[in-house]
PDB file of C-alpha atoms in Angstrom:
ATOM      1  CA  LYS R   1     -17.451 -65.618   6.215  1.00 58.00           C
ATOM      2  CA  MET R   2     -18.110 -64.059   9.610  1.00 58.00           C
ATOM      3  CA  ALA R   3     -20.134 -60.896  10.170  1.00 61.00           C
ATOM      4  CA  PRO R   4     -18.484 -58.163  12.276  1.00 56.00           C
ATOM      5  CA  GLU R   5     -21.101 -58.518  15.027  1.00 60.00           C
ATOM      6  CA  GLN R   6     -20.408 -62.281  15.266  1.00 61.00           C
ATOM      7  CA  PHE R   7     -16.676 -61.622  15.364  1.00 60.00           C
ATOM      8  CA  GLY R   8     -17.140 -59.137  18.189  1.00 60.00           C
ATOM      9  CA  ASN R   9     -18.978 -61.758  20.234  1.00 65.00           C
ATOM     10  CA  LEU R  10     -16.089 -64.235  20.239  1.00 65.00           C
ATOM     11  CA  PRO R  11     -14.413 -64.684  23.629  1.00 60.00           C
ATOM     12  CA  SER R  12     -11.055 -62.905  24.005  1.00 61.00           C
ATOM     13  CA  THR R  13      -9.344 -66.282  24.428  1.00 65.00           C
ATOM     14  CA  ALA R  14     -10.183 -67.015  20.784  1.00 64.00           C
ATOM     15  CA  PHE R  15      -7.517 -64.512  19.670  1.00 70.00           C
ATOM     16  CA  GLY R  16      -4.571 -65.918  21.620  1.00 72.00           C
ATOM     17  CA  GLY R  17      -3.786 -68.376  18.823  1.00 77.00           C
ATOM     18  CA  LEU R  18      -4.004 -65.842  16.010  1.00 82.00           C
ATOM     19  CA  GLU R  19      -0.962 -66.017  13.720  1.00 88.00           C
ATOM     20  CA  SER R  20       0.655 -63.222  11.709  1.00 92.00           C
ATOM     21  CA  ASN R  21      -0.647 -64.491   8.349  1.00 91.00           C
ATOM     22  CA  GLN R  22      -4.178 -64.618   9.795  1.00 90.00           C
ATOM     23  CA  LEU R  23      -3.907 -61.090  11.186  1.00 90.00           C
ATOM     24  CA  LYS R  24      -2.527 -59.922   7.841  1.00 91.00           C
ATOM     25  CA  SER R  25      -5.620 -61.228   6.034  1.00 89.00           C
ATOM     26  CA  LEU R  26      -8.121 -60.117   8.691  1.00 87.00           C
ATOM     27  CA  PRO R  27     -10.467 -57.491   7.220  1.00 86.00           C
ATOM     28  CA  THR R  28      -9.906 -54.065   8.780  1.00 85.00           C
ATOM     29  CA  ASP R  29     -13.576 -53.691   9.778  1.00 84.00           C
ATOM     30  CA  LEU R  30     -13.348 -56.859  11.871  1.00 83.00           C
ATOM     31  CA  LEU R  31     -10.089 -55.748  13.446  1.00 83.00           C
ATOM     32  CA  THR R  32     -11.334 -52.254  14.308  1.00 82.00           C
ATOM     33  CA  GLY R  33     -14.558 -53.712  15.733  1.00 82.00           C
ATOM     34  CA  MET R  34     -12.704 -55.826  18.297  1.00 85.00           C
ATOM     35  CA  GLY R  35     -13.079 -55.231  21.995  1.00 87.00           C
ATOM     36  CA  LYS R  36     -10.085 -54.142  24.097  1.00 91.00           C
ATOM     37  CA  LYS R  37      -9.888 -57.467  25.903  1.00 90.00           C
ATOM     38  CA  ALA R  38      -9.869 -59.421  22.637  1.00 88.00           C
ATOM     39  CA  PHE R  39      -7.256 -57.160  21.017  1.00 91.00           C
ATOM     40  CA  SER R  40      -4.932 -57.325  24.020  1.00 92.00           C
ATOM     41  CA  ALA R  41      -5.202 -61.136  23.939  1.00 91.00           C
ATOM     42  CA  ILE R  42      -3.732 -61.341  20.423  1.00 93.00           C
ATOM     43  CA  ASN R  43      -0.604 -63.450  20.374  1.00 92.00           C
ATOM     44  CA  PRO R  44       2.425 -61.086  20.186  1.00 96.00           C
ATOM     45  CA  GLU R  45       3.880 -62.987  17.191  1.00 95.00           C
ATOM     46  CA  ALA R  46       0.712 -62.177  15.246  1.00 95.00           C
ATOM     47  CA  PHE R  47       1.628 -58.470  15.359  1.00 96.00           C
ATOM     48  CA  GLY R  48       4.187 -59.208  12.650  1.00 96.00           C
ATOM     49  CA  GLY R  49       1.190 -59.447  10.303  1.00 95.00           C
ATOM     50  CA  PHE R  50       0.417 -55.739  10.586  1.00 96.00           C
ATOM     51  CA  ASN R  51       1.396 -53.519   7.680  1.00 95.00           C
ATOM     52  CA  PRO R  52       1.639 -49.759   8.274  1.00 95.00           C
ATOM     53  CA  ASN R  53      -1.809 -48.967   6.829  1.00 94.00           C
ATOM     54  CA  LYS R  54      -3.639 -51.647   8.793  1.00 94.00           C
ATOM     55  CA  PHE R  55      -1.844 -50.740  12.025  1.00 96.00           C
ATOM     56  CA  ASN R  56      -2.630 -47.043  11.571  1.00 96.00           C
ATOM     57  CA  ASP R  57      -6.325 -47.956  11.162  1.00 94.00           C
ATOM     58  CA  VAL R  58      -6.498 -49.560  14.608  1.00 95.00           C
ATOM     59  CA  PRO R  59      -8.540 -47.345  16.969  1.00 94.00           C
ATOM     60  CA  SER R  60      -6.604 -45.698  19.810  1.00 94.00           C
ATOM     61  CA  LYS R  61      -8.754 -47.507  22.416  1.00 94.00           C
ATOM     62  CA  LEU R  62      -7.161 -50.745  21.148  1.00 95.00           C
ATOM     63  CA  ILE R  63      -3.660 -49.297  20.678  1.00 97.00           C
ATOM     64  CA  LYS R  64      -3.692 -48.421  24.402  1.00 97.00           C
ATOM     65  CA  THR R  65      -3.803 -52.152  25.221  1.00 97.00           C
ATOM     66  CA  ILE R  66      -0.584 -53.052  23.350  1.00 97.00           C
ATOM     67  CA  ASP R  67       2.131 -54.430  25.606  1.00 97.00           C
ATOM     68  CA  SER R  68       5.907 -54.557  25.137  1.00 98.00           C
ATOM     69  CA  ASP R  69       5.883 -58.076  23.658  1.00 97.00           C
ATOM     70  CA  GLN R  70       3.310 -57.098  21.040  1.00 97.00           C
ATOM     71  CA  LEU R  71       5.119 -53.863  20.118  1.00 98.00           C
ATOM     72  CA  GLY R  72       8.384 -55.773  19.777  1.00 98.00           C
ATOM     73  CA  GLU R  73       6.847 -58.018  17.108  1.00 97.00           C
ATOM     74  CA  LEU R  74       5.803 -55.205  14.759  1.00 97.00           C
ATOM     75  CA  LYS R  75       7.842 -55.086  11.576  1.00 97.00           C
ATOM     76  CA  PRO R  76      10.381 -52.238  11.692  1.00 97.00           C
ATOM     77  CA  LYS R  77       8.754 -50.595   8.647  1.00 96.00           C
ATOM     78  CA  THR R  78       5.369 -50.628  10.412  1.00 96.00           C
ATOM     79  CA  LEU R  79       6.763 -48.869  13.457  1.00 93.00           C
ATOM     80  CA  ALA R  80       8.682 -46.455  11.207  1.00 93.00           C
ATOM     81  CA  LYS R  81       5.452 -45.379   9.468  1.00 95.00           C
ATOM     82  CA  ILE R  82       3.262 -45.045  12.532  1.00 94.00           C
ATOM     83  CA  ASP R  83       0.809 -42.117  12.694  1.00 94.00           C
ATOM     84  CA  ASP R  84       1.175 -39.410  15.355  1.00 92.00           C
ATOM     85  CA  GLU R  85      -2.112 -40.341  17.024  1.00 93.00           C
ATOM     86  CA  ILE R  86      -1.078 -43.978  17.271  1.00 95.00           C
ATOM     87  CA  ILE R  87       2.223 -43.004  18.944  1.00 95.00           C
ATOM     88  CA  LYS R  88       0.378 -40.879  21.477  1.00 95.00           C
ATOM     89  CA  SER R  89      -1.948 -43.809  22.263  1.00 97.00           C
ATOM     90  CA  LEU R  90       0.829 -46.311  22.994  1.00 97.00           C
ATOM     91  CA  LYS R  91       1.452 -46.935  26.684  1.00 97.00           C
ATOM     92  CA  PRO R  92       4.977 -45.948  27.747  1.00 98.00           C
ATOM     93  CA  LYS R  93       5.590 -49.504  29.047  1.00 97.00           C
ATOM     94  CA  ALA R  94       5.099 -50.833  25.500  1.00 98.00           C
ATOM     95  CA  PHE R  95       8.327 -49.056  24.481  1.00 97.00           C
ATOM     96  CA  GLU R  96      10.330 -51.528  26.594  1.00 97.00           C
ATOM     97  CA  GLY R  97       9.683 -53.998  23.788  1.00 97.00           C
ATOM     98  CA  MET R  98      11.126 -51.886  20.982  1.00 97.00           C
ATOM     99  CA  THR R  99      13.835 -53.902  19.252  1.00 97.00           C
ATOM    100  CA  GLU R 100      17.194 -52.726  17.969  1.00 96.00           C
ATOM    101  CA  LYS R 101      16.034 -53.358  14.396  1.00 97.00           C
ATOM    102  CA  GLN R 102      12.885 -51.280  14.943  1.00 97.00           C
ATOM    103  CA  ALA R 103      14.894 -48.482  16.577  1.00 97.00           C
ATOM    104  CA  SER R 104      17.305 -48.355  13.641  1.00 97.00           C
ATOM    105  CA  LYS R 105      14.377 -47.498  11.309  1.00 96.00           C
ATOM    106  CA  ILE R 106      12.804 -44.724  13.404  1.00 96.00           C
ATOM    107  CA  LYS R 107      12.686 -41.416  11.538  1.00 95.00           C
ATOM    108  CA  PRO R 108      13.088 -37.990  13.195  1.00 96.00           C
ATOM    109  CA  ASN R 109       9.473 -36.991  12.454  1.00 94.00           C
ATOM    110  CA  ILE R 110       8.270 -40.096  14.335  1.00 94.00           C
ATOM    111  CA  ALA R 111      10.715 -39.638  17.225  1.00 96.00           C
ATOM    112  CA  LYS R 112       9.521 -36.053  17.797  1.00 96.00           C
ATOM    113  CA  GLU R 113       6.117 -37.482  18.767  1.00 96.00           C
ATOM    114  CA  PHE R 114       7.434 -39.747  21.544  1.00 97.00           C
ATOM    115  CA  SER R 115       6.537 -38.585  25.047  1.00 97.00           C
ATOM    116  CA  LYS R 116       9.164 -38.326  27.769  1.00 97.00           C
ATOM    117  CA  LYS R 117       7.566 -41.305  29.565  1.00 97.00           C
ATOM    118  CA  GLN R 118       7.727 -43.396  26.379  1.00 98.00           C
ATOM    119  CA  ILE R 119      11.344 -42.419  25.760  1.00 97.00           C
ATOM    120  CA  GLN R 120      12.347 -43.361  29.278  1.00 96.00           C
ATOM    121  CA  GLN R 121      11.080 -46.906  28.763  1.00 96.00           C
ATOM    122  CA  ILE R 122      13.384 -47.645  25.803  1.00 95.00           C
ATOM    123  CA  VAL R 123      16.066 -50.077  26.929  1.00 92.00           C
ATOM    124  CA  PRO R 124      19.744 -49.022  26.568  1.00 88.00           C
ATOM    125  CA  GLU R 125      20.570 -51.750  24.008  1.00 86.00           C
ATOM    126  CA  THR R 126      17.820 -50.352  21.792  1.00 92.00           C
ATOM    127  CA  ILE R 127      18.886 -46.736  22.294  1.00 92.00           C
ATOM    128  CA  ALA R 128      22.312 -47.691  20.961  1.00 89.00           C
ATOM    129  CA  SER R 129      20.654 -48.620  17.632  1.00 93.00           C
ATOM    130  CA  LEU R 130      18.869 -45.315  17.063  1.00 94.00           C
ATOM    131  CA  PRO R 131      20.017 -43.276  14.056  1.00 96.00           C
ATOM    132  CA  ASP R 132      22.143 -40.290  15.147  1.00 94.00           C
ATOM    133  CA  GLN R 133      19.480 -37.709  14.224  1.00 97.00           C
ATOM    134  CA  VAL R 134      16.874 -39.557  16.280  1.00 96.00           C
ATOM    135  CA  PHE R 135      19.251 -40.029  19.211  1.00 95.00           C
ATOM    136  CA  LYS R 136      19.865 -36.266  19.285  1.00 94.00           C
ATOM    137  CA  ILE R 137      16.112 -35.560  19.351  1.00 96.00           C
ATOM    138  CA  LEU R 138      15.452 -38.007  22.193  1.00 96.00           C
ATOM    139  CA  GLU R 139      18.657 -37.477  24.177  1.00 92.00           C
ATOM    140  CA  VAL R 140      17.271 -34.677  26.373  1.00 94.00           C
ATOM    141  CA  ASP R 141      14.590 -37.034  27.722  1.00 95.00           C
ATOM    142  CA  PHE R 142      16.764 -40.074  28.429  1.00 92.00           C
ATOM    143  CA  SER R 143      17.184 -40.872  32.106  1.00 88.00           C
ATOM    144  CA  PRO R 144      20.700 -40.916  33.556  1.00 82.00           C
ATOM    145  CA  SER R 145      20.546 -44.700  33.865  1.00 80.00           C
ATOM    146  CA  GLN R 146      19.719 -44.974  30.163  1.00 80.00           C
ATOM    147  CA  LEU R 147      22.699 -42.817  29.218  1.00 73.00           C
ATOM    148  CA  ILE R 148      25.371 -44.072  31.576  1.00 70.00           C
ATOM    149  CA  GLY R 149      23.943 -47.368  32.798  1.00 57.00           C
ATOM    150  CA  ASP R 150      25.999 -50.458  32.156  1.00 44.00           C
ATOM    151  CA  ILE R 151      24.935 -52.983  29.565  1.00 47.00           C
ATOM    152  CA  PHE R 152      26.808 -56.225  29.961  1.00 47.00           C
ATOM    153  CA  GLY R 153      29.867 -54.260  31.016  1.00 47.00           C
ATOM    154  CA  TRP R 154      29.464 -51.633  28.281  1.00 50.00           C
ATOM    155  CA  SER R 155      28.162 -48.135  28.752  1.00 54.00           C
ATOM    156  CA  LEU R 156      25.684 -46.740  26.248  1.00 54.00           C
ATOM    157  CA  TRP R 157      28.271 -44.171  25.205  1.00 51.00           C
ATOM    158  CA  SER R 158      30.746 -46.904  24.237  1.00 55.00           C
ATOM    159  CA  LEU R 159      28.016 -48.785  22.349  1.00 55.00           C
ATOM    160  CA  ARG R 160      27.118 -45.699  20.318  1.00 56.00           C
ATOM    161  CA  THR R 161      30.707 -44.749  19.533  1.00 55.00           C
ATOM    162  CA  ASN R 162      31.943 -48.229  18.524  1.00 52.00           C
TER     163      ASN R 162
END
């Protein structure tokens, strides 16, 4: 068993090979004691090992390092149960990685916490998967290219109405 101070001294490259089952079983105190460089080096696929409680325990200084690939690997139920403070800590660019499956699980109370910059990073294919109530909340902040931009020959409007 490794002490938190030993864990914190590991080089950030040690976390690149972390797998989802390892992250799932990682004690929260070790996870929250990680440095920003180490946390940002975690293999995106490992993010599938986060459950809502563990993800919500991650300090905002670490949440700020999450990129679009890492966000895209979170289970939809984890993203659907994210705390307000965690949402506010996510970089807007991370929202480019939101998947259609994740978007389909977003609840209105979560969507209300998204910033305009975060909303404007959601790709049109993902927007098309948002529940109607959530779409209506976010719609005012979508950019024109998100709303009328073409997606493989389809406009967002046609994707949402078909």
